Amino acid sequence: MKHLIAPSLLAADWSKLPSEVALVNESEADWFHLDVMDGRFVPNITFGMFVVEHIKKIAQKPLDVHLMILEPEKYIDAFRAAGADVITVHYETCPHLHRTIQQIKETGAKAGVALNPHTSVALLEEVIELLDLVLIMSVNPGFGGQKFIYQSIPRVRQLKELIIKHNTETLIEMDGGIGLQNAEKCLQAGADVLVAGSSIFKATHPAQAISDMKAIPKTRAWWV
Ligand code: DX5
Ligand code: ZN
């Protein structure tokens, strides 16, 4: 499968949001990545389902909703109703993760779990067969424009091994500090979906930045 590109609107210019959304619609990007932050799980606050609902009206590609919020189970149905196609919750926010994953799937959305940089990949062993997607954070969540944490690369490889072991179709998404300088390494380690905010929207030619990231050949790494 060709890897997917999911531009994060967090880095877009929200004073001209419709044209930023149109840019992604007309580009080679695959999904819209929407970062929902609550000021509690993460130090920053962004937007909620009301904004997702409005983006849904003009977006022509799936909405990949990344919930960086406490008690996400309270809001899953509302985000699905607002138009989320993929709903990702953080492992660190879910004491009843198995139930929360089932809840996402019952809405008809694809279910994802995100791991902070310190959270062990092995903790997903019991639920990997239920998951459509695992998001490996390559920065600490909360802000765009942070420096990529290189230790995330072996974590992707470890997750890939877990997916192969369980023979599931789970996609591996990476998020945070991704650009042309590290995207190929992410893909080699096994990433299927690359989220990118700053490296796309702060580029002189965002559509070209998306094309360049999409064009990277997925060469197999020596360990796969
Ligand atoms: C960080 C968010 C990311 C962020 C990526 O908490 O989850 O999606 O917007 O932005 P860049 O690509 O600028 O690191
Ligand atoms: Zn994100």
Tab-separated table of C-alpha atoms and ligand atoms in Angstrom:
chain	number	residue	atom	x	y	z
A	1	MET	CA	0.000	0.000	0.000
A	2	LYS	CA	1.215	3.485	-0.847
A	3	HIS	CA	1.641	5.534	2.312
A	4	LEU	CA	-0.924	8.174	3.207
A	5	ILE	CA	-0.350	11.857	3.959
A	6	ALA	CA	-2.506	13.543	6.587
A	7	PRO	CA	-1.889	17.305	6.811
A	8	SER	CA	-2.573	18.659	10.306
A	9	LEU	CA	-4.703	21.789	10.101
A	10	LEU	CA	-3.184	22.937	13.399
A	11	ALA	CA	-0.439	24.644	11.393
A	12	ALA	CA	-2.823	26.158	8.824
A	13	ASP	CA	-3.769	29.831	8.688
A	14	TRP	CA	-7.194	29.747	10.348
A	15	SER	CA	-7.996	33.297	9.204
A	16	LYS	CA	-8.436	31.757	5.770
A	17	LEU	CA	-9.522	28.269	6.725
A	18	PRO	CA	-11.760	27.544	3.689
A	19	SER	CA	-8.864	28.146	1.307
A	20	GLU	CA	-6.505	26.026	3.449
A	21	VAL	CA	-9.073	23.199	3.351
A	22	ALA	CA	-9.450	23.682	-0.420
A	23	LEU	CA	-5.676	23.418	-0.774
A	24	VAL	CA	-5.736	20.006	0.901
A	25	ASN	CA	-8.802	18.947	-1.133
A	26	GLU	CA	-6.968	19.708	-4.360
A	27	SER	CA	-3.644	18.221	-3.271
A	28	GLU	CA	-2.329	14.653	-3.210
A	29	ALA	CA	-3.058	14.438	0.529
A	30	ASP	CA	-5.221	11.543	1.695
A	31	TRP	CA	-6.778	12.643	5.002
A	32	PHE	CA	-7.320	15.764	7.100
A	33	HIS	CA	-5.692	15.415	10.533
A	34	LEU	CA	-7.598	17.341	13.210
A	35	ASP	CA	-5.965	17.893	16.600
A	36	VAL	CA	-8.467	18.244	19.428
A	37	MET	CA	-6.833	19.472	22.675
A	38	ASP	CA	-8.542	20.107	26.002
A	39	GLY	CA	-6.041	22.056	28.112
A	40	ARG	CA	-6.089	19.182	30.615
A	41	PHE	CA	-4.504	16.101	29.060
A	42	VAL	CA	-2.281	18.455	27.085
A	43	PRO	CA	-1.380	22.036	27.984
A	44	ASN	CA	-3.004	23.537	24.890
A	45	ILE	CA	-6.631	24.095	23.842
A	46	THR	CA	-7.699	23.941	20.203
A	47	PHE	CA	-11.252	23.145	19.071
A	48	GLY	CA	-14.067	20.658	19.505
A	49	MET	CA	-16.854	18.942	17.596
A	50	PHE	CA	-18.520	22.188	16.552
A	51	VAL	CA	-15.492	23.110	14.439
A	52	VAL	CA	-15.095	19.535	13.146
A	53	GLU	CA	-18.699	19.678	11.942
A	54	HIS	CA	-17.993	22.812	9.912
A	55	ILE	CA	-14.759	21.459	8.439
A	56	LYS	CA	-16.720	18.359	7.405
A	57	LYS	CA	-18.934	20.530	5.182
A	58	ILE	CA	-16.018	21.638	3.029
A	59	ALA	CA	-13.525	18.758	3.353
A	60	GLN	CA	-13.589	16.218	0.549
A	61	LYS	CA	-11.304	13.682	2.236
A	62	PRO	CA	-11.662	11.596	5.409
A	63	LEU	CA	-11.350	13.371	8.764
A	64	ASP	CA	-8.725	11.812	11.024
A	65	VAL	CA	-9.603	13.118	14.481
A	66	HIS	CA	-6.856	12.929	17.118
A	67	LEU	CA	-8.399	13.350	20.564
A	68	MET	CA	-5.889	14.711	23.077
A	69	ILE	CA	-8.526	14.960	25.774
A	70	LEU	CA	-9.325	13.348	29.126
A	71	GLU	CA	-12.377	11.074	29.290
A	72	PRO	CA	-12.638	10.786	25.499
A	73	GLU	CA	-15.418	8.194	25.864
A	74	LYS	CA	-17.796	11.028	26.757
A	75	TYR	CA	-17.344	12.671	23.366
A	76	ILE	CA	-16.837	9.839	20.863
A	77	ASP	CA	-20.437	9.783	19.649
A	78	ALA	CA	-20.449	13.552	19.231
A	79	PHE	CA	-17.240	13.559	17.175
A	80	ARG	CA	-18.620	10.783	14.998
A	81	ALA	CA	-21.841	12.753	14.504
A	82	ALA	CA	-19.707	15.778	13.587
A	83	GLY	CA	-18.127	13.783	10.767
A	84	ALA	CA	-15.029	12.035	12.103
A	85	ASP	CA	-14.013	9.043	9.955
A	86	VAL	CA	-11.099	7.931	12.130
A	87	ILE	CA	-11.216	8.542	15.892
A	88	THR	CA	-7.982	8.156	17.840
A	89	VAL	CA	-7.839	8.259	21.625
A	90	HIS	CA	-4.722	8.307	23.771
A	91	TYR	CA	-3.751	5.170	25.665
A	92	GLU	CA	-2.871	7.394	28.624
A	93	THR	CA	-6.448	8.717	28.897
A	94	CYS	CA	-8.300	5.376	28.801
A	95	PRO	CA	-8.528	3.180	31.915
A	96	HIS	CA	-11.066	1.042	30.015
A	97	LEU	CA	-9.317	1.050	26.665
A	98	HIS	CA	-10.938	-2.134	25.352
A	99	ARG	CA	-14.398	-0.713	25.984
A	100	THR	CA	-13.481	2.642	24.450
A	101	ILE	CA	-12.176	0.988	21.283
A	102	GLN	CA	-15.426	-0.972	20.997
A	103	GLN	CA	-17.382	2.219	21.511
A	104	ILE	CA	-15.552	3.893	18.610
A	105	LYS	CA	-16.158	0.901	16.347
A	106	GLU	CA	-19.856	0.799	17.220
A	107	THR	CA	-20.216	4.323	15.816
A	108	GLY	CA	-18.902	3.058	12.465
A	109	ALA	CA	-15.679	5.085	12.673
A	110	LYS	CA	-12.229	3.531	12.351
A	111	ALA	CA	-10.631	3.123	15.764
A	112	GLY	CA	-7.160	4.345	16.663
A	113	VAL	CA	-5.018	4.486	19.795
A	114	ALA	CA	-2.185	6.991	20.212
A	115	LEU	CA	0.912	6.406	22.337
A	116	ASN	CA	2.911	9.172	23.962
A	117	PRO	CA	6.685	8.881	23.505
A	118	HIS	CA	7.106	7.225	26.934
A	119	THR	CA	4.292	4.669	26.572
A	120	SER	CA	5.435	1.169	25.731
A	121	VAL	CA	4.238	-0.310	22.419
A	122	ALA	CA	3.947	-3.724	24.125
A	123	LEU	CA	0.961	-2.419	26.115
A	124	LEU	CA	-1.127	-2.820	22.955
A	125	GLU	CA	-0.567	-6.581	22.719
A	126	GLU	CA	-4.074	-7.416	24.032
A	127	VAL	CA	-5.968	-4.958	21.819
A	128	ILE	CA	-3.976	-4.797	18.589
A	129	GLU	CA	-6.417	-7.126	16.819
A	130	LEU	CA	-9.228	-4.621	17.435
A	131	LEU	CA	-7.379	-1.604	16.123
A	132	ASP	CA	-7.595	-0.015	12.687
A	133	LEU	CA	-4.757	2.355	13.508
A	134	VAL	CA	-2.026	3.022	16.047
A	135	LEU	CA	-0.572	6.519	16.246
A	136	ILE	CA	3.012	6.773	17.435
A	137	MET	CA	3.645	10.275	18.751
A	138	SER	CA	7.024	11.521	17.598
A	139	VAL	CA	6.754	14.612	19.816
A	140	ASN	CA	5.057	15.130	23.152
A	141	PRO	CA	1.471	16.040	22.256
A	142	GLY	CA	0.183	19.567	22.704
A	143	PHE	CA	1.867	21.758	20.142
A	144	GLY	CA	2.792	21.866	16.482
A	145	GLY	CA	6.267	22.744	15.286
A	146	GLN	CA	8.233	20.660	17.801
A	147	LYS	CA	11.414	18.732	17.209
A	148	PHE	CA	11.093	15.123	16.036
A	149	ILE	CA	12.084	12.525	18.651
A	150	TYR	CA	14.268	9.984	16.846
A	151	GLN	CA	13.601	7.263	19.425
A	152	SER	CA	10.149	7.009	17.796
A	153	ILE	CA	11.646	5.189	14.814
A	154	PRO	CA	12.529	1.948	16.652
A	155	ARG	CA	9.109	2.171	18.315
A	156	VAL	CA	7.461	2.050	14.901
A	157	ARG	CA	9.546	-0.964	14.041
A	158	GLN	CA	8.496	-2.659	17.290
A	159	LEU	CA	4.846	-1.931	16.513
A	160	LYS	CA	5.262	-3.291	12.994
A	161	GLU	CA	6.571	-6.534	14.495
A	162	LEU	CA	3.529	-6.721	16.792
A	163	ILE	CA	1.198	-6.202	13.814
A	164	ILE	CA	2.971	-8.882	11.788
A	165	LYS	CA	2.847	-11.270	14.758
A	166	HIS	CA	-0.928	-10.822	15.093
A	167	ASN	CA	-1.465	-10.675	11.339
A	168	THR	CA	-3.721	-7.605	11.531
A	169	GLU	CA	-4.398	-4.833	9.004
A	170	THR	CA	-3.658	-2.100	11.560
A	171	LEU	CA	-2.181	1.078	10.069
A	172	ILE	CA	0.774	2.790	11.720
A	173	GLU	CA	0.500	6.560	11.853
A	174	MET	CA	3.287	8.888	12.964
A	175	ASP	CA	2.658	12.386	14.195
A	176	GLY	CA	4.916	15.258	15.201
A	177	GLY	CA	7.922	16.991	13.694
A	178	ILE	CA	7.679	15.101	10.408
A	179	GLY	CA	9.110	16.553	7.204
A	180	LEU	CA	11.162	15.489	4.212
A	181	GLN	CA	14.257	15.229	6.423
A	182	ASN	CA	12.860	12.236	8.383
A	183	ALA	CA	9.806	10.943	6.458
A	184	GLU	CA	11.728	8.273	4.571
A	185	LYS	CA	13.107	6.810	7.815
A	186	CYS	CA	9.567	6.694	9.240
A	187	LEU	CA	8.338	4.822	6.169
A	188	GLN	CA	11.250	2.412	6.237
A	189	ALA	CA	10.462	1.568	9.855
A	190	GLY	CA	6.907	0.680	8.832
A	191	ALA	CA	4.784	3.849	9.001
A	192	ASP	CA	1.712	3.877	6.742
A	193	VAL	CA	0.337	7.348	7.504
A	194	LEU	CA	2.428	10.480	7.973
A	195	VAL	CA	0.891	13.461	9.764
A	196	ALA	CA	2.556	16.770	9.003
A	197	GLY	CA	1.583	20.278	10.076
A	198	SER	CA	4.399	22.814	9.956
A	199	SER	CA	6.378	21.149	7.170
A	200	ILE	CA	3.317	21.498	4.918
A	201	PHE	CA	1.529	24.705	5.896
A	202	LYS	CA	4.659	26.750	6.639
A	203	ALA	CA	6.220	25.685	3.327
A	204	THR	CA	6.340	28.196	0.471
A	205	HIS	CA	4.346	25.769	-1.680
A	206	PRO	CA	2.231	23.544	0.576
A	207	ALA	CA	0.749	21.458	-2.265
A	208	GLN	CA	4.268	20.736	-3.490
A	209	ALA	CA	5.370	19.796	0.034
A	210	ILE	CA	2.492	17.278	0.117
A	211	SER	CA	3.460	15.875	-3.309
A	212	ASP	CA	7.098	15.563	-2.279
A	213	MET	CA	6.148	13.631	0.854
A	214	LYS	CA	3.732	11.443	-1.099
A	215	ALA	CA	6.396	10.676	-3.725
A	216	ILE	CA	8.908	9.154	-1.291
A	217	PRO	CA	9.427	5.549	-2.345
A	218	LYS	CA	8.618	3.051	0.392
A	219	THR	CA	11.818	1.073	0.315
A	220	ARG	CA	11.932	-1.832	2.690
A	221	ALA	CA	14.340	-1.496	5.541
A	222	TRP	CA	16.874	-4.241	6.171
A	223	TRP	CA	15.126	-5.434	9.322
A	224	VAL	CA	11.652	-5.984	7.826
B	1	DX5	C1	0.783	17.545	18.249
B	1	DX5	C2	-0.227	17.175	17.198
B	1	DX5	C3	0.323	17.097	15.835
B	1	DX5	C4	0.879	18.391	15.304
B	1	DX5	C5	1.830	18.100	14.194
B	1	DX5	O1	0.227	17.391	19.505
B	1	DX5	O2	-0.805	15.928	17.495
B	1	DX5	O3	-0.664	16.583	14.938
B	1	DX5	O4	-0.116	19.237	14.831
B	1	DX5	O5	2.404	19.296	13.817
B	1	DX5	P1	3.913	19.367	13.316
B	1	DX5	O6	3.958	18.584	12.043
B	1	DX5	O7	4.126	20.817	13.118
B	1	DX5	O8	4.765	18.770	14.389
B	2	ZN	ZN	-2.092	14.976	15.902
